[in-house]
PDB file of C-alpha atoms and ligand atoms in Angstrom:
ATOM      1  CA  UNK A   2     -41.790-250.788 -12.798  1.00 94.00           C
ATOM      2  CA  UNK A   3     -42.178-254.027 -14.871  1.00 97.00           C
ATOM      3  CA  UNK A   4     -39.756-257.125 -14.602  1.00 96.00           C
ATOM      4  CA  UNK A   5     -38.450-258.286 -17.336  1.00 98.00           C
ATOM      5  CA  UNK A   6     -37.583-262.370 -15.975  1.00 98.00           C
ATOM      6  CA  UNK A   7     -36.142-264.179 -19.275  1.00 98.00           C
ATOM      7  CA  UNK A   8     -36.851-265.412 -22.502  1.00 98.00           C
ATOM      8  CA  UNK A   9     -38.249-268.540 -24.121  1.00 98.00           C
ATOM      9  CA  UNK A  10     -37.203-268.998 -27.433  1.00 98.00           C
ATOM     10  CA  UNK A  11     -38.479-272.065 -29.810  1.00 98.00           C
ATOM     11  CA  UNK A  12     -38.989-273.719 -33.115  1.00 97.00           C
ATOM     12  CA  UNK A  13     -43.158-273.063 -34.455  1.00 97.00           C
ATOM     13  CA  UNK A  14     -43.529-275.554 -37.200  1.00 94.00           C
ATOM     14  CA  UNK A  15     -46.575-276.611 -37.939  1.00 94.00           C
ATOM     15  CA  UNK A  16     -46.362-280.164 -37.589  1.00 94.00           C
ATOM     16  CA  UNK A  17     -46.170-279.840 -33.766  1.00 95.00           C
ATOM     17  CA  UNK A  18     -49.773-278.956 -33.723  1.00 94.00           C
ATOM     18  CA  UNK A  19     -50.552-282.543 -35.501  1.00 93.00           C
ATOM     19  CA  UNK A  20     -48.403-284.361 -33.156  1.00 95.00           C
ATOM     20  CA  UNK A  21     -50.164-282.290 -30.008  1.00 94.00           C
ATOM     21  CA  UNK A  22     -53.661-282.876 -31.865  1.00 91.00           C
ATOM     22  CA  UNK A  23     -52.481-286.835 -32.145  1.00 93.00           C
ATOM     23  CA  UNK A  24     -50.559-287.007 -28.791  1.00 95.00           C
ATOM     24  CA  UNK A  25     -47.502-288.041 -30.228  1.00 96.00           C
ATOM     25  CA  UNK A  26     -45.134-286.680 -27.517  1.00 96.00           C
ATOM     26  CA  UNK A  27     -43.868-290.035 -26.821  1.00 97.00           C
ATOM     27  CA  UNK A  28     -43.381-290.881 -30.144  1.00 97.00           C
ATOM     28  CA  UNK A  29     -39.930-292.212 -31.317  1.00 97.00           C
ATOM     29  CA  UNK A  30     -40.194-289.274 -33.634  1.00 97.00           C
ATOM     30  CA  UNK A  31     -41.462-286.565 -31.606  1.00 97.00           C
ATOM     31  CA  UNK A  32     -39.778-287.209 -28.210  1.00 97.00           C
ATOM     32  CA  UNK A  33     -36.990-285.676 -28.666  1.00 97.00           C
ATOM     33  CA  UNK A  34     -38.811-282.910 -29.601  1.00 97.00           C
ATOM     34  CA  UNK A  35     -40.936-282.463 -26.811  1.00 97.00           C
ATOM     35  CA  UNK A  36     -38.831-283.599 -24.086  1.00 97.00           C
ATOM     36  CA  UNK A  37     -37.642-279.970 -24.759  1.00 97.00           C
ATOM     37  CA  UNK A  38     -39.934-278.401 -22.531  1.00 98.00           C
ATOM     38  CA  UNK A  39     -40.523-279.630 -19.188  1.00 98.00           C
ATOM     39  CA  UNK A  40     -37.347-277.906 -17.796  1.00 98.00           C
ATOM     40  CA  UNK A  41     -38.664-274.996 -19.403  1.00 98.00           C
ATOM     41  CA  UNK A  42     -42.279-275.404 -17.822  1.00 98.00           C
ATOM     42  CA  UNK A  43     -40.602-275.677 -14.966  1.00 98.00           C
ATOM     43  CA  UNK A  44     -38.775-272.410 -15.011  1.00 98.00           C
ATOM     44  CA  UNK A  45     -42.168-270.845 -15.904  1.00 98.00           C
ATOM     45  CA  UNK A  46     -43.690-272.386 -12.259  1.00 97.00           C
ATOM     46  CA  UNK A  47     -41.087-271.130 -10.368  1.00 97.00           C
ATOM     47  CA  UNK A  48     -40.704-267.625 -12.680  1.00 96.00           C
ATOM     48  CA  UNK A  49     -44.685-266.975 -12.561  1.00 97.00           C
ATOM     49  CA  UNK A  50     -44.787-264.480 -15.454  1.00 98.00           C
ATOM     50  CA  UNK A  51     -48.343-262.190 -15.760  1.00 98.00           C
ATOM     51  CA  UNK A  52     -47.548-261.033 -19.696  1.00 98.00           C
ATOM     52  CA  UNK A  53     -45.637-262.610 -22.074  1.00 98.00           C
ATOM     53  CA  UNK A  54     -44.814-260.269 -25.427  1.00 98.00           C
ATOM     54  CA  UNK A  55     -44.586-262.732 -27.991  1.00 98.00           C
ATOM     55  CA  UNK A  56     -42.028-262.219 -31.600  1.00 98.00           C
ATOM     56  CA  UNK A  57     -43.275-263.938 -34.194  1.00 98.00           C
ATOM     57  CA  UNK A  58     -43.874-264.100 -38.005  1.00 98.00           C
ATOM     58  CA  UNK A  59     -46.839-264.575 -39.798  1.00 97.00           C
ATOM     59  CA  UNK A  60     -47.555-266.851 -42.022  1.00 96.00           C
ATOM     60  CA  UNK A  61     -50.751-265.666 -44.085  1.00 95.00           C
ATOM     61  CA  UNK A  62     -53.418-265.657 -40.901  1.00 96.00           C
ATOM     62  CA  UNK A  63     -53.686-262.209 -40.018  1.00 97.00           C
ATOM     63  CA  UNK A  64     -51.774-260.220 -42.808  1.00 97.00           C
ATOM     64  CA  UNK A  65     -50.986-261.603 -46.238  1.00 95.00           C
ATOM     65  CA  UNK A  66     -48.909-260.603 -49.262  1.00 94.00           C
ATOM     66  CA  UNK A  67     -50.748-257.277 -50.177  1.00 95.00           C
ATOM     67  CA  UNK A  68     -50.091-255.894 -46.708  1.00 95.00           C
ATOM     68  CA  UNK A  69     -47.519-256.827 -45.038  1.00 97.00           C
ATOM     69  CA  UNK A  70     -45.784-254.325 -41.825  1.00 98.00           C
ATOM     70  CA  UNK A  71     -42.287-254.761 -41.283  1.00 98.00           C
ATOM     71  CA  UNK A  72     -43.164-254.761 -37.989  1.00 98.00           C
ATOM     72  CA  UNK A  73     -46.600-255.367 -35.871  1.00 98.00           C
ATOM     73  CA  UNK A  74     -47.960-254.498 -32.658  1.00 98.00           C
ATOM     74  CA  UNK A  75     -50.993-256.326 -31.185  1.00 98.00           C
ATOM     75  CA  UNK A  76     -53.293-253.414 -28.876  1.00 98.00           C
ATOM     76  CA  UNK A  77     -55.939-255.959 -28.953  1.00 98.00           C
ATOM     77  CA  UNK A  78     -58.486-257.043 -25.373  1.00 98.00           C
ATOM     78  CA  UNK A  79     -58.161-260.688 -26.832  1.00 98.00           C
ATOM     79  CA  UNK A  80     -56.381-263.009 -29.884  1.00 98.00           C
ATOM     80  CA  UNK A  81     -57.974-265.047 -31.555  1.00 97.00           C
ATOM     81  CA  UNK A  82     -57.005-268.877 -33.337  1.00 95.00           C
ATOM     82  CA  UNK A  83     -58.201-269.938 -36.614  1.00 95.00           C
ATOM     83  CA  UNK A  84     -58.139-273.087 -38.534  1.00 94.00           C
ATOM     84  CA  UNK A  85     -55.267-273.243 -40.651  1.00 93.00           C
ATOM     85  CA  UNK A  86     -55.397-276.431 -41.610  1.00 90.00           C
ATOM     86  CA  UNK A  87     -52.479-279.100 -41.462  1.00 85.00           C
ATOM     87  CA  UNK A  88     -54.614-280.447 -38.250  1.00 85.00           C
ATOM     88  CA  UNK A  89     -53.610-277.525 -36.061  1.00 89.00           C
ATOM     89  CA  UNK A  90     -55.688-277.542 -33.065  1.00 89.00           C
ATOM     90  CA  UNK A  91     -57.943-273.953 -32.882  1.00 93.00           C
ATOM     91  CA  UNK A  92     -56.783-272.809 -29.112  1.00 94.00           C
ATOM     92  CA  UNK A  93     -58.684-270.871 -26.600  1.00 95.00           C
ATOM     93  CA  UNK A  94     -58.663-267.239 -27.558  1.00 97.00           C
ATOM     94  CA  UNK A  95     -55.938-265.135 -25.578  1.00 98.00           C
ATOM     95  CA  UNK A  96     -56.515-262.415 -23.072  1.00 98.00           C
ATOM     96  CA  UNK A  97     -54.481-259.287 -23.960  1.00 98.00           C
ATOM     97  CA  UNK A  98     -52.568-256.649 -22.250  1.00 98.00           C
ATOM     98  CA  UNK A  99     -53.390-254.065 -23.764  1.00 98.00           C
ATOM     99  CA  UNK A 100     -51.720-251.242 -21.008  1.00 98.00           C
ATOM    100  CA  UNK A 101     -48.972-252.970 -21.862  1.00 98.00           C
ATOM    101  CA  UNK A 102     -49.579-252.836 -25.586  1.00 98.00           C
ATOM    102  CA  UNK A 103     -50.000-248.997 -25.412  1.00 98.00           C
ATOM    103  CA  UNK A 104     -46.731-248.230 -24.037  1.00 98.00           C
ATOM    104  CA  UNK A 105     -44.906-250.385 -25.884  1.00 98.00           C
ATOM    105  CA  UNK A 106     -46.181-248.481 -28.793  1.00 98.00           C
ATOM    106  CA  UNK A 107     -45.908-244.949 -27.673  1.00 98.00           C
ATOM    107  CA  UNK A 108     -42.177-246.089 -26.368  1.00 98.00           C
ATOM    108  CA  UNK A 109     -40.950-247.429 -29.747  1.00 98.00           C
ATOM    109  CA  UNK A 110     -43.040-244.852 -32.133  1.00 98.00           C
ATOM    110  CA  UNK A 111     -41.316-242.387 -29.271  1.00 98.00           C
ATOM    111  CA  UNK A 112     -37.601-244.311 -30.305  1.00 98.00           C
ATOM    112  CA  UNK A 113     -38.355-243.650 -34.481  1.00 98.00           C
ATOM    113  CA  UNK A 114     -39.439-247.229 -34.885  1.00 98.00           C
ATOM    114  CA  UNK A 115     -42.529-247.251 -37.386  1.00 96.00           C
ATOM    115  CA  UNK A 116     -45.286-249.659 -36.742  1.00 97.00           C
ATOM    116  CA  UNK A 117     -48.838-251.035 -37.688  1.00 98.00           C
ATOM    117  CA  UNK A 118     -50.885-250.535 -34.932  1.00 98.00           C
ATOM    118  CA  UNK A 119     -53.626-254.033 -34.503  1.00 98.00           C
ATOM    119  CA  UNK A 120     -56.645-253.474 -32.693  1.00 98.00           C
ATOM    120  CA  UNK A 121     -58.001-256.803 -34.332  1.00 97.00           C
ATOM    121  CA  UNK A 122     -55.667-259.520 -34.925  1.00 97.00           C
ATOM    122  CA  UNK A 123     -55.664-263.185 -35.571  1.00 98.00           C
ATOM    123  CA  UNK A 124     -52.799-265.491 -34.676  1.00 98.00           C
ATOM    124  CA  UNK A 125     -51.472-268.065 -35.979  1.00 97.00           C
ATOM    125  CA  UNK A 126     -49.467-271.398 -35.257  1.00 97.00           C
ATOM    126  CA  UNK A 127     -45.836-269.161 -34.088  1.00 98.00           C
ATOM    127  CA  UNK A 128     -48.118-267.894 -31.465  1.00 98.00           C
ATOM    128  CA  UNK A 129     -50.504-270.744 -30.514  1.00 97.00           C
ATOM    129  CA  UNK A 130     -47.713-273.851 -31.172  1.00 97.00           C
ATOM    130  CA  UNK A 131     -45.205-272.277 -28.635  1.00 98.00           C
ATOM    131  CA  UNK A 132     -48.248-271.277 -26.541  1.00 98.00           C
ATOM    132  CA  UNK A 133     -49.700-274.688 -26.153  1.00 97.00           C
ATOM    133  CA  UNK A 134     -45.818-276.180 -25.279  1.00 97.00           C
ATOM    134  CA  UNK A 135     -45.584-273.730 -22.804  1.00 98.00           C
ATOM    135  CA  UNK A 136     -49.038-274.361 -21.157  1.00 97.00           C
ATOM    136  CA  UNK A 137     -50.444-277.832 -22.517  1.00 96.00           C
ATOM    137  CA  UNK A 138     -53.850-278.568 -22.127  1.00 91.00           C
ATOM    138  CA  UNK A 139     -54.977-274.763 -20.330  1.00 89.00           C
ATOM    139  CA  UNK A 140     -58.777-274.388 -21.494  1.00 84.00           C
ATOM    140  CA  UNK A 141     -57.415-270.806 -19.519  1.00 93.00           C
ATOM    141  CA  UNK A 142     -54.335-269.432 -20.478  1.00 97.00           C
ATOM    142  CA  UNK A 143     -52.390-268.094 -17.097  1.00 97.00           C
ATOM    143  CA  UNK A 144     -50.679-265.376 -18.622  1.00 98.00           C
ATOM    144  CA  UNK A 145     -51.762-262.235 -20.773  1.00 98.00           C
ATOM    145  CA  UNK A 146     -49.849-261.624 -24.338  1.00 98.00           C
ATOM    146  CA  UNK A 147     -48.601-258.856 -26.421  1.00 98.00           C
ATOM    147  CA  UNK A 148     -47.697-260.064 -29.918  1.00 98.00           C
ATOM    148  CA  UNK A 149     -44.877-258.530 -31.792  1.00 98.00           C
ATOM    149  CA  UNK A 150     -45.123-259.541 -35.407  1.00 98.00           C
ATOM    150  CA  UNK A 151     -41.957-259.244 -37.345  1.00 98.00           C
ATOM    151  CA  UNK A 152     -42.047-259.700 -41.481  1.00 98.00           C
ATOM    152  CA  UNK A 153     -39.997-262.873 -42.747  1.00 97.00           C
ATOM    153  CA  UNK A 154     -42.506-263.329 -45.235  1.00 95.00           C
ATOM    154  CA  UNK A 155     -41.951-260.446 -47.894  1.00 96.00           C
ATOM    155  CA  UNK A 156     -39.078-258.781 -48.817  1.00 96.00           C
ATOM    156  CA  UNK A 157     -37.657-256.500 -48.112  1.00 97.00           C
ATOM    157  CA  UNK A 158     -36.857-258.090 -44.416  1.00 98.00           C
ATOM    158  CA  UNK A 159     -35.657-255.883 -41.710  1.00 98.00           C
ATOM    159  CA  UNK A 160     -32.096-256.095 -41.228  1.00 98.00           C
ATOM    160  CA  UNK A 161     -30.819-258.507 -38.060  1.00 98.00           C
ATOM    161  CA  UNK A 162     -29.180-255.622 -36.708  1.00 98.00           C
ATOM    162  CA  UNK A 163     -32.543-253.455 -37.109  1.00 98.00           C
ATOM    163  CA  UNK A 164     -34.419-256.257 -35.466  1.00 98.00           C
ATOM    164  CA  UNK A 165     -31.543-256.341 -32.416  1.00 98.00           C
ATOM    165  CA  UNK A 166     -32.739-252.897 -31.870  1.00 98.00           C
ATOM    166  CA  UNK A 167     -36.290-253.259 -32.219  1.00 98.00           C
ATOM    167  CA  UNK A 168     -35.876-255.536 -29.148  1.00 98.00           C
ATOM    168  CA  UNK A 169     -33.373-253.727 -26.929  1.00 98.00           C
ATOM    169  CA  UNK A 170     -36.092-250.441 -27.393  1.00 98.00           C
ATOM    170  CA  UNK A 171     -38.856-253.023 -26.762  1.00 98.00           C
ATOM    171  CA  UNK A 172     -36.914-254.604 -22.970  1.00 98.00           C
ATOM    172  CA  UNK A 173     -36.660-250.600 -22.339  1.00 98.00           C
ATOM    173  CA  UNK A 174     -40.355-250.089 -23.210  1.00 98.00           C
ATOM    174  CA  UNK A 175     -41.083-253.392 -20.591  1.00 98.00           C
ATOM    175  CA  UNK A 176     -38.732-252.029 -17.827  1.00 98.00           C
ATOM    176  CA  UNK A 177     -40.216-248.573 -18.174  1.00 98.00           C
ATOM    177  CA  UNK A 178     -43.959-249.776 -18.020  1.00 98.00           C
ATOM    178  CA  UNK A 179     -45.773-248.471 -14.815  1.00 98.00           C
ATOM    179  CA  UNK A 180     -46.665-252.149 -13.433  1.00 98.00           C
ATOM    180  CA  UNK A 181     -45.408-254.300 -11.130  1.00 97.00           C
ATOM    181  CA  UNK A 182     -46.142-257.248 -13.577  1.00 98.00           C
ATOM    182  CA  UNK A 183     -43.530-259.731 -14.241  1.00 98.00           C
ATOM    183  CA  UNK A 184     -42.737-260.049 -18.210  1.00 98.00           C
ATOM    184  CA  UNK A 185     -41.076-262.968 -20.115  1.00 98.00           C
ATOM    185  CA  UNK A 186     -39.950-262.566 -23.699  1.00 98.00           C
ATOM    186  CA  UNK A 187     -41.109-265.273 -26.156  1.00 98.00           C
ATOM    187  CA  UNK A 188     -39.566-265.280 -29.817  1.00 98.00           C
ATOM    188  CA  UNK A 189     -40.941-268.407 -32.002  1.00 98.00           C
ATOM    189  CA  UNK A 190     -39.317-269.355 -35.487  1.00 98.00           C
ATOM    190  CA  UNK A 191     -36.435-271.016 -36.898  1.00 96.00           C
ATOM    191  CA  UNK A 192     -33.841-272.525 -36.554  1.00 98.00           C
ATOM    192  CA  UNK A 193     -32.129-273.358 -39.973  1.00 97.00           C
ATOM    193  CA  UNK A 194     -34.550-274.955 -42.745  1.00 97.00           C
ATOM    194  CA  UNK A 195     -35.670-274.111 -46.031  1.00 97.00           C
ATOM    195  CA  UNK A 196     -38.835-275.625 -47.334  1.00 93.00           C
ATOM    196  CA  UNK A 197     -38.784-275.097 -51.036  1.00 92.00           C
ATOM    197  CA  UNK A 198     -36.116-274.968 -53.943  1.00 93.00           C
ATOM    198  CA  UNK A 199     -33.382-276.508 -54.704  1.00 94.00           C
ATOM    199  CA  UNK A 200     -32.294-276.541 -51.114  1.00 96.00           C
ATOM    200  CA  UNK A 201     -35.245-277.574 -50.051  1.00 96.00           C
ATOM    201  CA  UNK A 202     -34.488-280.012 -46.708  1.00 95.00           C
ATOM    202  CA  UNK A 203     -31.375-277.570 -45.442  1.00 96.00           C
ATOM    203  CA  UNK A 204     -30.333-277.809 -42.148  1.00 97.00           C
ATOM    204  CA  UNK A 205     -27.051-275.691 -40.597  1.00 98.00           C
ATOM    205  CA  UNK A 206     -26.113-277.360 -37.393  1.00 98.00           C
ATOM    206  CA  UNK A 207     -22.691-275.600 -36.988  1.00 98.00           C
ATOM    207  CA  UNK A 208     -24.240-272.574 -37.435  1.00 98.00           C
ATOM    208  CA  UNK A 209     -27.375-273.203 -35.252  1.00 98.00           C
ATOM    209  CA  UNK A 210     -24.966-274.122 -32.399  1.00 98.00           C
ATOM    210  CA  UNK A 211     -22.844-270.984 -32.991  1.00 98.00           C
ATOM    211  CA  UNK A 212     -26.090-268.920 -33.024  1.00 98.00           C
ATOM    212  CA  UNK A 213     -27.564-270.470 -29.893  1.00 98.00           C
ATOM    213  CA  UNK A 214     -24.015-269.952 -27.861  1.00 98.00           C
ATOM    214  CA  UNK A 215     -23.766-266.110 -29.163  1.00 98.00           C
ATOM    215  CA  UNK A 216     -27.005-265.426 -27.605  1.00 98.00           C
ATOM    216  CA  UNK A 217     -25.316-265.966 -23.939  1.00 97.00           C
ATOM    217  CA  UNK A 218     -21.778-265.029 -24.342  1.00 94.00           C
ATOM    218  CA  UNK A 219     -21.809-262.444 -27.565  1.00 98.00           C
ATOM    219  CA  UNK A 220     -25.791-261.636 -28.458  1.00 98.00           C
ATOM    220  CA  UNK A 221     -25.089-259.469 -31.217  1.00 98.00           C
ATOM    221  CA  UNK A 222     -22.676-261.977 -33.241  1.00 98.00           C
ATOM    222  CA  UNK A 223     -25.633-262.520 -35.533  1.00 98.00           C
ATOM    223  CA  UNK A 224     -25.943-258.962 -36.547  1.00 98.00           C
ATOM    224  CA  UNK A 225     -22.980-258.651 -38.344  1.00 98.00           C
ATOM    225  CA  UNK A 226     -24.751-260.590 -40.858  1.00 98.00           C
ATOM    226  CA  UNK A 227     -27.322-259.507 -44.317  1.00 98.00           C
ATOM    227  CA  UNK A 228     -29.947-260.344 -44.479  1.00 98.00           C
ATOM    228  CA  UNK A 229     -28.965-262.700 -47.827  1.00 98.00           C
ATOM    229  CA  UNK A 230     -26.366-264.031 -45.673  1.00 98.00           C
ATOM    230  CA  UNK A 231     -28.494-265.482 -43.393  1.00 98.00           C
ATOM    231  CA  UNK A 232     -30.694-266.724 -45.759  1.00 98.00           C
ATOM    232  CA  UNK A 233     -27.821-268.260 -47.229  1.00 98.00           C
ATOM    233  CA  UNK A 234     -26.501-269.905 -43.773  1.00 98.00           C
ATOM    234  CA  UNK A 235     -29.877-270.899 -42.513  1.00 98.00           C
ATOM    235  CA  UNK A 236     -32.082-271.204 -45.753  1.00 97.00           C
ATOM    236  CA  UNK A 237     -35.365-269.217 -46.328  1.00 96.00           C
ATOM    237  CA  UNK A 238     -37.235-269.980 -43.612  1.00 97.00           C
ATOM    238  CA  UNK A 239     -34.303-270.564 -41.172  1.00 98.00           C
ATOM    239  CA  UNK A 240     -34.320-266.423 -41.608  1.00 98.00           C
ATOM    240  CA  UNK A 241     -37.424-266.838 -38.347  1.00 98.00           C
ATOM    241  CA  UNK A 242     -34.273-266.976 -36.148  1.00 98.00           C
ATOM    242  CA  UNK A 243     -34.443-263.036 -36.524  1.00 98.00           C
ATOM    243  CA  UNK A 244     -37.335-263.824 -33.852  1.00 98.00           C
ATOM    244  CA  UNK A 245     -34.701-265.147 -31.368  1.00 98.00           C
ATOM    245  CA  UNK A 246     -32.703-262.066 -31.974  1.00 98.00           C
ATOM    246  CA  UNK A 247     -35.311-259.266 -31.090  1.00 98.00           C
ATOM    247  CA  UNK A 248     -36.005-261.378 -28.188  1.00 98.00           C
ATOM    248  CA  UNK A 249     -32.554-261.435 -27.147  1.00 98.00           C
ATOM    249  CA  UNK A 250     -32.184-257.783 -27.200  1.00 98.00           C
ATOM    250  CA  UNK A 251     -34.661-256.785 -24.995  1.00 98.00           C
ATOM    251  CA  UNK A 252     -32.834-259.117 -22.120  1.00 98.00           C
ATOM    252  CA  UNK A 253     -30.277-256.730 -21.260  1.00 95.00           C
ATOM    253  CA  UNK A 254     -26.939-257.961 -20.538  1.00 94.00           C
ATOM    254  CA  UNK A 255     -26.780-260.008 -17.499  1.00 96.00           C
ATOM    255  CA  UNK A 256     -28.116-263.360 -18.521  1.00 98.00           C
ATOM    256  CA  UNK A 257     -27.771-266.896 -17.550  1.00 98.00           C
ATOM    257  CA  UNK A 258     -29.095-269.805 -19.623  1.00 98.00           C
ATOM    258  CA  UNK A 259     -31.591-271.939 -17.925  1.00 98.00           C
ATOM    259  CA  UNK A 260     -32.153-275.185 -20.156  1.00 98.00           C
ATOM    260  CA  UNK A 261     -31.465-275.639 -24.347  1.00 98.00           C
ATOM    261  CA  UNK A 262     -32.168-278.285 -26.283  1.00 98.00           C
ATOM    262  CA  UNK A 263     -31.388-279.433 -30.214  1.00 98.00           C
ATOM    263  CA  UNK A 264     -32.973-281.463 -32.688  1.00 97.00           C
ATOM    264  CA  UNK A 265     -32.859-282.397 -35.911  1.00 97.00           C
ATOM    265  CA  UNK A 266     -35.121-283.011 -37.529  1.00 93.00           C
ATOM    266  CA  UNK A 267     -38.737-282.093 -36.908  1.00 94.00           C
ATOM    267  CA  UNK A 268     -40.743-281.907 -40.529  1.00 92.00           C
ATOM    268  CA  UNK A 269     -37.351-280.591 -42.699  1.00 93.00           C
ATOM    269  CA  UNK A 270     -36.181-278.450 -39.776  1.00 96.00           C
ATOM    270  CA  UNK A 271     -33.616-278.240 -36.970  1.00 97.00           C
ATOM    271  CA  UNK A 272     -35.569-277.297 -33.683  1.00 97.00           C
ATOM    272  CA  UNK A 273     -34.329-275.421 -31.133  1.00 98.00           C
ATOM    273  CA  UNK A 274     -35.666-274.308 -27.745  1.00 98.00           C
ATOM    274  CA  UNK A 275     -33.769-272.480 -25.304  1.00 98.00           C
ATOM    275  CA  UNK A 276     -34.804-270.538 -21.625  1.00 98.00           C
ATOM    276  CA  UNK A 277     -32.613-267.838 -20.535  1.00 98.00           C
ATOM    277  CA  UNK A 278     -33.115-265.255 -17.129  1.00 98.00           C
ATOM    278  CA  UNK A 279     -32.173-262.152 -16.601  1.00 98.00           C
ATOM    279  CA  UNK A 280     -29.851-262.199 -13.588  1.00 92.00           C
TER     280      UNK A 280
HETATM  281 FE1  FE2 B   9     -42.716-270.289 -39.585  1.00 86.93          FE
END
């Protein structure tokens, strides 16, 4: 059966793909940023994933405001990039998993979990950002992908504690898949930031550093709150942390965390990154 190793969990603003585009990683600005991630590339050398299933919101790419699935499930051969704008750079297209992709959706329409089903599917900078800081520079990406898309666009969002359980069903759905492939868990979004309003610029540091601890010692602390609660905490867009949660779910319960790291902030919003393995 399928391994499922850890989880990589990180911020997907769009302003990263300038700074990549520009290489600004040693920028006084940006360092901080991306000193983030060698400890996490790293991990990845010595954790040699096959698949990574990807969480992630998106942002008007592949489904926009007149459709819009609570949640998403990528069945796709390959994923493509398109230009968004903002100087994003348009990344190699992604190989798929699509064995993977199946079960995953038999398992969770098996579990009473209702889905939209993507045979084509663009996507978008919370897939290729955390991609591309994972793997910089790859004209080949080493690793086949499953997107999960989860709606923090239009409400009605899916409660935290629904999204807790979409990912606990989705680790069982990995751990039951007939492979000996070796799975990490990628969830892009967040943390705390709200881009428009009369909050616009909002940043919760007390509560990003409360949410960042529960996911080693208490994972579910987060659920206890509404979805306006959290919105309220972490501001409207801060609400991509849901991301971190469904990834956290399908860990299990043994877990150790491998690296974090905190800053604040990068284009109006407090980034986090954090690795964590399954012991
Ligand atoms: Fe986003």
């Amino acid at each position: 059966m399928a391994h499922i190793i850890g989880s990589i969990t990180t911020s997907h603003v769009p302003a990263i793909g300038g700074a990549i585009g520009r290489g600004l990683q040693q920028d006084p600005y940006w360092k901080p940023f991306f000193d983030g991630y060698p400890p996490v590339r790293r991990w990845l050398e010595t954790a040699r994933p096959d698949v990574v299933v990807v969480f992630y919101n998106d942002h008007g790419l592949n489904f926009f405001l007149d459709k819009m699935p609570t949640f998403a499930v990528g069945a796709a051969p390959e994923y493509r990039n398109a230009d968004e704008g903002w100087g994003i750079p348009v990344l190699p297209p992604f190989p798929g998993e699509q064995d993977l992709s199946w079960h995953l959706i038999e398992s969770l329409v098996g579990e009473d979990f209702d889905l939209t089903t993507c045979q084509e599917m663009l996507v978008d900078h919370a897939l290729t950002l955390p991609m591309a800081l994972l793997w910089p520079g790859t004209d080949a990406w080493p690793v086949k992908v499953v997107p999960v898309v989860i709606n923090t666009v239009q409400y009605p969002l899916p409660s935290a504690a629904r999204v807790y359980k979409l990912g606990e069903a989705i680790g069982r759905a990995i751990r039951s898949w007939d492979s000996d492939q070796r799975v990490v868990v990628v969830g892009t979004g967040g943390l705390s930031h709200q881009l428009d309003g009369e909050r616009a610029g909002f940043i919760n540091k007390d509560f990003d550093l409360k949410f960042m601890d529960s996911l080693i010692g208490d994972p579910t602390w987060a659920t206890k709150y509404s979805i306006r609660d959290l919105v309220e905490l972490t501001g409207t867009q801060g609400i991509e942390l849901l991301m971190w949660l469904a990834t956290r779910g399908a860990l299990g319960d043994k877990v150790r965390q491998v690296h974090r790291n905190y800053h604040i902030p990068i284009s109006n919003t407090a980034a986090g990154t954090m690795a964590i393995e399954c012991r």
